Amino acid sequence: MYPVDWGLLVVFYLFLAGAGAAAYYTGVLAETLNPEKFRHFGRYGSYIALPFLGLGVILLTLDLGRPYLFFRLLLHFRPYSTMSIGAWLLLFFGIVMTYYTLMQMARDERLCSRWPWLKAFRGSEGWLKAVGLVGVPLALLVAAYTGVLLANATTGLWSTTPFLGALFVMSATSTGIACLVLVVDWRGEGRQGMKELARSEVLVLIFEAITLGIFLVGLGYTAPDVLKSLLTGPYSAAFWLGVVGCGLVLPLTIELRHSAAVAAGKVSRAPALAAVLTLIGGFLLRYVILFAGQSV
Amino acid sequence: MAGEKRYGLFIDTTRCTGCRACQVACKQWNQLPGRETRFEGSYENPPRLLGESWTRVQFVENKEGDKVRFLFRKIQCMHCTEASCMAVCPVGAIERKNGAVVNNRDKCIGCKYCVMACPFKAMQFNEEWGTSAKCIMCMNRVEEGLTPACAKACPPGAVNFGEREEMLALARTRQKERQEKGLPAYLYGEKELGGLGAIYLLDARPEVYGLPVDPRPANANFFAKWAAAAAAAGLVAVAPLYLFFRRREEGIKQEHREVDHHVSG
């Protein structure tokens, strides 16, 4: 009957920021560690991160009661305000990531002929790599802060255990890899790297399931009634079917059942299907946590 | 003004009759509009604090044996010493003035983090202003030597205002008086969150009123929460990537280079 104070705009923001940041650090790290096999992964990651973060920040600004005052976030630094930390992280990551993305775009002849100003961002291989790596810890912190932001509140579901940040990092990573899987499936040259992406997705989904388990067990100890309302209350259907079923069980089952085909280098759409399900599950995780948290 | 004082409210729920004069006085002084509410199974109205309702009388129908006792409690900002809203505000819009936690509407950007952080759900969002809003212990009256509007209006003297130390002493005296008569008397707010600016004498255990027995500030375990997230970040950055991405398959390297060259060229 009363609207929640952090609603769908924030759900979209948390999802976009997590997936975008994770696509960036996964892509950049993959290309850095194995440039031959994962050529262009840094580009894919940054091409995902730029629109995701850009849209996310716009949504976040629109969610403010007075959006035109958003700049005040950057007039203060308050180390015990996770939102202040987040605003500064978004600024620094945004600058590095945008610069890296422009450098990647400048390496694309087609884009350069359309927008000649891109040539100003041309740089050496080493410089590109260095800029990309500077963004990695910032991207990891952006993914982490979205969960810590909620954990540093007094809502029972978010704050009675310290594990929400960890859960959001895992979920961000699984959705970020899912975005990369979709890009590789759509555009990838010879679906290069798909096998490894699919395998790392399996591993991260297992991590995510374990983290979710720890989070729920922790809740059972510190706030059993909150746990009960999450598992059986108004958001239980979205939790079980969406977060657990669609976001963890189905993608894991699909990936594992088709891992042999993928490993053999066969063209399989299974990772892409698993990726779409992972993205839906990741979105619903933010939705359930945000709304169920505020309903109690 | 000569020096900062530490003011406080003392709310004696045993004297409250549930007349809601405090609610009206608060709305009048702060020029807050009314809001239509619906019956939700209790005579209390509004059913919770709102951006334009900074105080309200909670009605508790408490079953004690086969009797039902009607308990009243005026609710507003608790003016915590360890104020979560103040800690989490990203723009420093919340300040302490003479013991009260005062949110500065001019500085507020409306991010609602303080609404999420308040352990007592006293901070609420005001849609019309686009800022958060709550009781400021009528600091604009107090600074002119007046008492807060609710304390001024309360007919049975359930809402008291003064220096916090005096309020605490008064609360202890009243508690003792009741205890001597064998009546229930519980103090709330003396130690909670570093000491609340609003001290309560309750007619039943705090839980009966839905008050948290051990309220925690929003930033409790601040570093543990960051550490858990950082550990997860370290794990996802290192484990899967190291396991899968580092492995080089030398045999097909050349072939891929050709493919890449062909496509990007």
Coordinates of N, CA, C and O in Angstrom, one line a residue, chain A residues 106 109 133 189 200 250 261 292 295:
Chain A
A106 N 38.8 3.2 -31.0 CA 39.8 3.8 -31.9 C 40.6 2.8 -32.7 O 41.2 3.1 -33.7
E109 N 38.7 0.2 -37.4 CA 38.8 1.1 -38.6 C 37.5 1.6 -39.0 O 37.3 2.8 -39.4
L133 N 43.7 -2.6 -17.1 CA 44.0 -3.2 -15.8 C 43.7 -2.3 -14.7 O 43.3 -2.7 -13.6
E189 N 34.3 -14.5 -33.2 CA 35.0 -15.1 -34.4 C 35.3 -16.5 -34.1 O 36.1 -16.9 -33.3
S200 N 33.9 -21.2 -17.0 CA 34.0 -20.2 -15.8 C 32.6 -19.8 -15.3 O 32.4 -19.6 -14.1
L250 N 18.7 -24.1 -13.5 CA 18.5 -24.3 -14.9 C 19.8 -24.0 -15.7 O 20.3 -24.9 -16.5
A261 N 29.6 -31.2 -25.5 CA 29.4 -30.7 -26.9 C 30.2 -29.5 -27.1 O 30.9 -29.3 -28.1
A292 N 11.6 -7.6 -1.1 CA 11.3 -8.4 0.1 C 11.9 -7.7 1.3 O 11.3 -7.6 2.4
S295 N 9.7 -4.9 2.4 CA 8.3 -5.2 2.7 C 8.1 -5.6 4.2 O 7.0 -5.6 4.7

